[in-house]
């Protein structure tokens, strides 16, 4: 009789639940200003959007982005993490004014479904035991064909779940820190098993908040939706094919700011304590922070200079060092 295995909770950093604390419960936002993510005109939705693309096998990630730019007549686009040509799955593609938001995906973690082919016979119990030993921090050197320097670096494996074992083939799910090479991970697991192994297939099932869900679209679906909009004036399919850029920062700690502070940040000012209305618990100095309006619009990304407690109790001082501004300067009026 097969032994029943206890179901484990598989968690990436993007799954961390954050509690919101209120600093000023009386603060309100003027509906005349800004564009809430769900109500942006379609042209702005495209300018500040991210496609949760199902990358096909064959082209490189760079080629896929180039095709999207050409097909949608865009000036700029960027992807959230390279996938090798043969690898399929979740490839977030940020468009136009949202292009730089892919930086926010780096701390979120990624998940893959991989097929490992062993070069010899190993018992199922040994396979499971050895693969579990690779959870936690590991040391990797990028492969020869990598675009980054080939120096040793530490990466974290959040979980490995064996889905199926069929002879020498092992299908598993793995959650990892960005920049982890699954091909190298499989090679080293094969060495630890004493028989060697190689990666037969790979698919990315998550990139932070982007998953294999109803938001995932293929290139064919995207092209069809675009032509429904351009040729027939039906925008709903195209709108649903693109997610607001705010989707890419769902996992980040946030501070929400007053209407009166928005223009100052968009004009290059760092965020001072008096501008904060509410914020997440657990913020530490150095954390990457998303600065939001009270309509849940992304204003900017920056590094926290204070903890949550300091932001709540101090009367003045710089709370967030602003690094990248996404909101145009004319969406909220100057109030200084």
PDB file of C-alpha atoms in Angstrom, residues 106-264:
ATOM      1  CA  UNK A 106      13.158  40.422  -9.143  1.00  0.00           C
ATOM      2  CA  UNK A 107      12.392  39.811  -5.437  1.00  0.00           C
ATOM      3  CA  UNK A 108       9.120  37.994  -6.167  1.00  0.00           C
ATOM      4  CA  UNK A 109      10.403  34.506  -7.027  1.00  0.00           C
ATOM      5  CA  UNK A 110       9.620  32.210  -9.964  1.00  0.00           C
ATOM      6  CA  UNK A 111       8.100  28.752 -10.320  1.00  0.00           C
ATOM      7  CA  UNK A 112       8.789  26.086 -12.954  1.00  0.00           C
ATOM      8  CA  UNK A 113       7.482  22.683 -13.948  1.00  0.00           C
ATOM      9  CA  UNK A 114      10.467  20.599 -15.040  1.00  0.00           C
ATOM     10  CA  UNK A 115      11.057  17.131 -16.446  1.00  0.00           C
ATOM     11  CA  UNK A 116      14.346  15.596 -15.300  1.00  0.00           C
ATOM     12  CA  UNK A 117      15.665  12.524 -17.099  1.00  0.00           C
ATOM     13  CA  UNK A 118      17.988  10.378 -14.982  1.00  0.00           C
ATOM     14  CA  UNK A 119      20.885   8.528 -16.640  1.00  0.00           C
ATOM     15  CA  UNK A 120      20.433   5.479 -14.405  1.00  0.00           C
ATOM     16  CA  UNK A 121      17.914   3.760 -12.148  1.00  0.00           C
ATOM     17  CA  UNK A 122      17.299   5.175  -8.663  1.00  0.00           C
ATOM     18  CA  UNK A 123      14.614   4.279  -6.112  1.00  0.00           C
ATOM     19  CA  UNK A 124      11.716   6.704  -5.709  1.00  0.00           C
ATOM     20  CA  UNK A 125      12.452   7.207  -2.027  1.00  0.00           C
ATOM     21  CA  UNK A 126      16.055   8.203  -2.769  1.00  0.00           C
ATOM     22  CA  UNK A 127      14.960  10.574  -5.546  1.00  0.00           C
ATOM     23  CA  UNK A 128      12.537  12.366  -3.221  1.00  0.00           C
ATOM     24  CA  UNK A 129      15.019  12.489  -0.329  1.00  0.00           C
ATOM     25  CA  UNK A 130      17.902  13.864  -2.406  1.00  0.00           C
ATOM     26  CA  UNK A 131      15.733  16.463  -4.178  1.00  0.00           C
ATOM     27  CA  UNK A 132      14.500  17.756  -0.797  1.00  0.00           C
ATOM     28  CA  UNK A 133      18.142  18.330   0.181  1.00  0.00           C
ATOM     29  CA  UNK A 134      18.364  20.980  -2.560  1.00  0.00           C
ATOM     30  CA  UNK A 135      15.749  23.178  -0.860  1.00  0.00           C
ATOM     31  CA  UNK A 136      17.261  26.266   0.760  1.00  0.00           C
ATOM     32  CA  UNK A 137      20.381  28.145  -0.324  1.00  0.00           C
ATOM     33  CA  UNK A 138      22.465  26.648  -3.137  1.00  0.00           C
ATOM     34  CA  UNK A 139      25.570  27.834  -4.999  1.00  0.00           C
ATOM     35  CA  UNK A 140      25.485  28.017  -8.796  1.00  0.00           C
ATOM     36  CA  UNK A 141      27.702  29.162 -11.640  1.00  0.00           C
ATOM     37  CA  UNK A 142      25.795  30.505 -14.694  1.00  0.00           C
ATOM     38  CA  UNK A 143      26.085  28.207 -17.746  1.00  0.00           C
ATOM     39  CA  UNK A 144      28.423  28.947 -20.661  1.00  0.00           C
ATOM     40  CA  UNK A 145      25.641  30.387 -22.836  1.00  0.00           C
ATOM     41  CA  UNK A 146      24.458  32.744 -20.109  1.00  0.00           C
ATOM     42  CA  UNK A 147      24.356  36.502 -20.702  1.00  0.00           C
ATOM     43  CA  UNK A 148      25.789  37.217 -17.224  1.00  0.00           C
ATOM     44  CA  UNK A 149      29.282  36.803 -15.749  1.00  0.00           C
ATOM     45  CA  UNK A 150      30.141  33.184 -14.910  1.00  0.00           C
ATOM     46  CA  UNK A 151      30.984  33.636 -11.245  1.00  0.00           C
ATOM     47  CA  UNK A 152      29.705  31.583  -8.326  1.00  0.00           C
ATOM     48  CA  UNK A 153      26.611  33.010  -6.671  1.00  0.00           C
ATOM     49  CA  UNK A 154      24.103  31.993  -4.036  1.00  0.00           C
ATOM     50  CA  UNK A 155      20.459  31.425  -4.938  1.00  0.00           C
ATOM     51  CA  UNK A 156      17.497  30.192  -2.892  1.00  0.00           C
ATOM     52  CA  UNK A 157      15.282  27.219  -3.725  1.00  0.00           C
ATOM     53  CA  UNK A 158      11.997  27.796  -1.879  1.00  0.00           C
ATOM     54  CA  UNK A 159      10.475  24.367  -2.540  1.00  0.00           C
ATOM     55  CA  UNK A 160      10.707  21.254  -4.705  1.00  0.00           C
ATOM     56  CA  UNK A 161       7.617  19.085  -5.131  1.00  0.00           C
ATOM     57  CA  UNK A 162       7.822  15.792  -7.006  1.00  0.00           C
ATOM     58  CA  UNK A 163       4.689  15.444  -9.151  1.00  0.00           C
ATOM     59  CA  UNK A 164       5.336  12.110 -10.854  1.00  0.00           C
ATOM     60  CA  UNK A 165       8.093   9.530 -11.302  1.00  0.00           C
ATOM     61  CA  UNK A 166       8.015   7.232 -14.330  1.00  0.00           C
ATOM     62  CA  UNK A 167      11.132   5.109 -14.487  1.00  0.00           C
ATOM     63  CA  UNK A 168      14.026   7.486 -15.170  1.00  0.00           C
ATOM     64  CA  UNK A 169      11.758  10.496 -15.766  1.00  0.00           C
ATOM     65  CA  UNK A 170      10.947  12.795 -12.830  1.00  0.00           C
ATOM     66  CA  UNK A 171       8.330  15.532 -13.194  1.00  0.00           C
ATOM     67  CA  UNK A 172       8.578  18.168 -10.472  1.00  0.00           C
ATOM     68  CA  UNK A 173       7.542  21.688  -9.485  1.00  0.00           C
ATOM     69  CA  UNK A 174      10.197  24.058  -8.153  1.00  0.00           C
ATOM     70  CA  UNK A 175       9.998  27.568  -6.698  1.00  0.00           C
ATOM     71  CA  UNK A 176      13.213  29.577  -6.860  1.00  0.00           C
ATOM     72  CA  UNK A 177      14.798  32.982  -6.459  1.00  0.00           C
ATOM     73  CA  UNK A 178      15.169  34.985  -9.693  1.00  0.00           C
ATOM     74  CA  UNK A 179      18.386  34.102 -11.506  1.00  0.00           C
ATOM     75  CA  UNK A 180      18.359  30.404 -10.564  1.00  0.00           C
ATOM     76  CA  UNK A 181      19.275  28.092 -13.460  1.00  0.00           C
ATOM     77  CA  UNK A 182      17.012  25.030 -13.481  1.00  0.00           C
ATOM     78  CA  UNK A 183      19.211  23.194 -15.992  1.00  0.00           C
ATOM     79  CA  UNK A 184      22.170  23.522 -13.588  1.00  0.00           C
ATOM     80  CA  UNK A 185      19.986  22.533 -10.623  1.00  0.00           C
ATOM     81  CA  UNK A 186      18.943  19.329 -12.422  1.00  0.00           C
ATOM     82  CA  UNK A 187      22.553  18.569 -13.369  1.00  0.00           C
ATOM     83  CA  UNK A 188      23.651  18.833  -9.733  1.00  0.00           C
ATOM     84  CA  UNK A 189      20.707  16.767  -8.472  1.00  0.00           C
ATOM     85  CA  UNK A 190      21.732  14.077 -10.965  1.00  0.00           C
ATOM     86  CA  UNK A 191      25.269  14.126  -9.588  1.00  0.00           C
ATOM     87  CA  UNK A 192      23.945  13.869  -6.007  1.00  0.00           C
ATOM     88  CA  UNK A 193      21.842  10.864  -7.042  1.00  0.00           C
ATOM     89  CA  UNK A 194      24.989   9.220  -8.404  1.00  0.00           C
ATOM     90  CA  UNK A 195      23.672   8.568 -11.920  1.00  0.00           C
ATOM     91  CA  UNK A 196      23.672  11.953 -13.671  1.00  0.00           C
ATOM     92  CA  UNK A 197      20.664  13.730 -15.170  1.00  0.00           C
ATOM     93  CA  UNK A 198      19.645  16.311 -17.739  1.00  0.00           C
ATOM     94  CA  UNK A 199      16.677  18.611 -18.260  1.00  0.00           C
ATOM     95  CA  UNK A 200      14.267  17.162 -20.820  1.00  0.00           C
ATOM     96  CA  UNK A 201      11.570  19.870 -20.678  1.00  0.00           C
ATOM     97  CA  UNK A 202      10.853  23.079 -18.795  1.00  0.00           C
ATOM     98  CA  UNK A 203       7.900  25.423 -18.392  1.00  0.00           C
ATOM     99  CA  UNK A 204       7.645  28.530 -16.195  1.00  0.00           C
ATOM    100  CA  UNK A 205       4.346  28.469 -14.303  1.00  0.00           C
ATOM    101  CA  UNK A 206       4.828  31.670 -12.268  1.00  0.00           C
ATOM    102  CA  UNK A 207       6.798  34.895 -12.266  1.00  0.00           C
ATOM    103  CA  UNK A 208       5.881  36.603  -9.005  1.00  0.00           C
ATOM    104  CA  UNK A 209       2.229  37.709  -9.212  1.00  0.00           C
ATOM    105  CA  UNK A 210       1.900  36.491 -12.831  1.00  0.00           C
ATOM    106  CA  UNK A 211       0.527  32.952 -13.068  1.00  0.00           C
ATOM    107  CA  UNK A 212      -1.017  30.421 -15.413  1.00  0.00           C
ATOM    108  CA  UNK A 213      -4.519  31.797 -14.882  1.00  0.00           C
ATOM    109  CA  UNK A 214      -7.193  33.604 -16.894  1.00  0.00           C
ATOM    110  CA  UNK A 215      -4.794  36.522 -17.543  1.00  0.00           C
ATOM    111  CA  UNK A 216      -2.309  34.334 -19.466  1.00  0.00           C
ATOM    112  CA  UNK A 217      -2.488  34.999 -23.237  1.00  0.00           C
ATOM    113  CA  UNK A 218      -0.802  33.502 -26.272  1.00  0.00           C
ATOM    114  CA  UNK A 219       0.692  35.556 -29.094  1.00  0.00           C
ATOM    115  CA  UNK A 220      -2.167  34.445 -31.367  1.00  0.00           C
ATOM    116  CA  UNK A 221      -4.809  35.580 -28.861  1.00  0.00           C
ATOM    117  CA  UNK A 222      -3.018  38.904 -28.449  1.00  0.00           C
ATOM    118  CA  UNK A 223      -2.899  39.538 -32.195  1.00  0.00           C
ATOM    119  CA  UNK A 224      -6.584  38.649 -32.606  1.00  0.00           C
ATOM    120  CA  UNK A 225      -7.579  40.909 -29.706  1.00  0.00           C
ATOM    121  CA  UNK A 226      -5.536  43.791 -31.127  1.00  0.00           C
ATOM    122  CA  UNK A 227      -7.287  43.525 -34.520  1.00  0.00           C
ATOM    123  CA  UNK A 228     -10.721  43.306 -32.894  1.00  0.00           C
ATOM    124  CA  UNK A 229      -9.896  46.680 -31.350  1.00  0.00           C
ATOM    125  CA  UNK A 230      -8.217  48.339 -34.335  1.00  0.00           C
ATOM    126  CA  UNK A 231     -10.396  46.931 -37.133  1.00  0.00           C
ATOM    127  CA  UNK A 232     -13.769  46.450 -35.447  1.00  0.00           C
ATOM    128  CA  UNK A 233     -13.676  48.899 -32.537  1.00  0.00           C
ATOM    129  CA  UNK A 234     -14.186  46.100 -29.971  1.00  0.00           C
ATOM    130  CA  UNK A 235     -11.747  46.867 -27.174  1.00  0.00           C
ATOM    131  CA  UNK A 236     -12.826  44.386 -24.463  1.00  0.00           C
ATOM    132  CA  UNK A 237     -10.685  41.477 -25.711  1.00  0.00           C
ATOM    133  CA  UNK A 238      -7.599  43.643 -26.023  1.00  0.00           C
ATOM    134  CA  UNK A 239      -8.176  45.265 -22.629  1.00  0.00           C
ATOM    135  CA  UNK A 240      -8.413  41.825 -21.024  1.00  0.00           C
ATOM    136  CA  UNK A 241      -5.175  40.751 -22.749  1.00  0.00           C
ATOM    137  CA  UNK A 242      -3.201  43.443 -20.927  1.00  0.00           C
ATOM    138  CA  UNK A 243      -2.896  43.877 -17.167  1.00  0.00           C
ATOM    139  CA  UNK A 244      -2.370  47.272 -15.494  1.00  0.00           C
ATOM    140  CA  UNK A 245       1.254  47.841 -14.468  1.00  0.00           C
ATOM    141  CA  UNK A 246       0.028  47.765 -10.861  1.00  0.00           C
ATOM    142  CA  UNK A 247      -0.253  43.969 -11.218  1.00  0.00           C
ATOM    143  CA  UNK A 248       3.555  43.786 -11.320  1.00  0.00           C
ATOM    144  CA  UNK A 249       3.883  45.358  -7.841  1.00  0.00           C
ATOM    145  CA  UNK A 250       1.156  43.354  -6.050  1.00  0.00           C
ATOM    146  CA  UNK A 251       3.776  41.546  -3.979  1.00  0.00           C
ATOM    147  CA  UNK A 252       5.761  44.601  -2.874  1.00  0.00           C
ATOM    148  CA  UNK A 253       5.331  46.474   0.415  1.00  0.00           C
ATOM    149  CA  UNK A 254       3.481  49.728  -0.270  1.00  0.00           C
ATOM    150  CA  UNK A 255       2.862  53.205   1.034  1.00  0.00           C
ATOM    151  CA  UNK A 256      -0.246  55.130  -0.057  1.00  0.00           C
ATOM    152  CA  UNK A 257       0.130  58.905  -0.317  1.00  0.00           C
ATOM    153  CA  UNK A 258      -2.008  62.055  -0.301  1.00  0.00           C
ATOM    154  CA  UNK A 259      -3.132  63.651  -3.540  1.00  0.00           C
ATOM    155  CA  UNK A 260      -1.079  66.679  -2.514  1.00  0.00           C
ATOM    156  CA  UNK A 261       2.128  64.603  -2.464  1.00  0.00           C
ATOM    157  CA  UNK A 262       1.712  62.911  -5.852  1.00  0.00           C
ATOM    158  CA  UNK A 263       2.932  65.733  -8.120  1.00  0.00           C
ATOM    159  CA  UNK A 264       5.968  66.360  -5.918  1.00  0.00           C
TER     160      UNK A 264
END
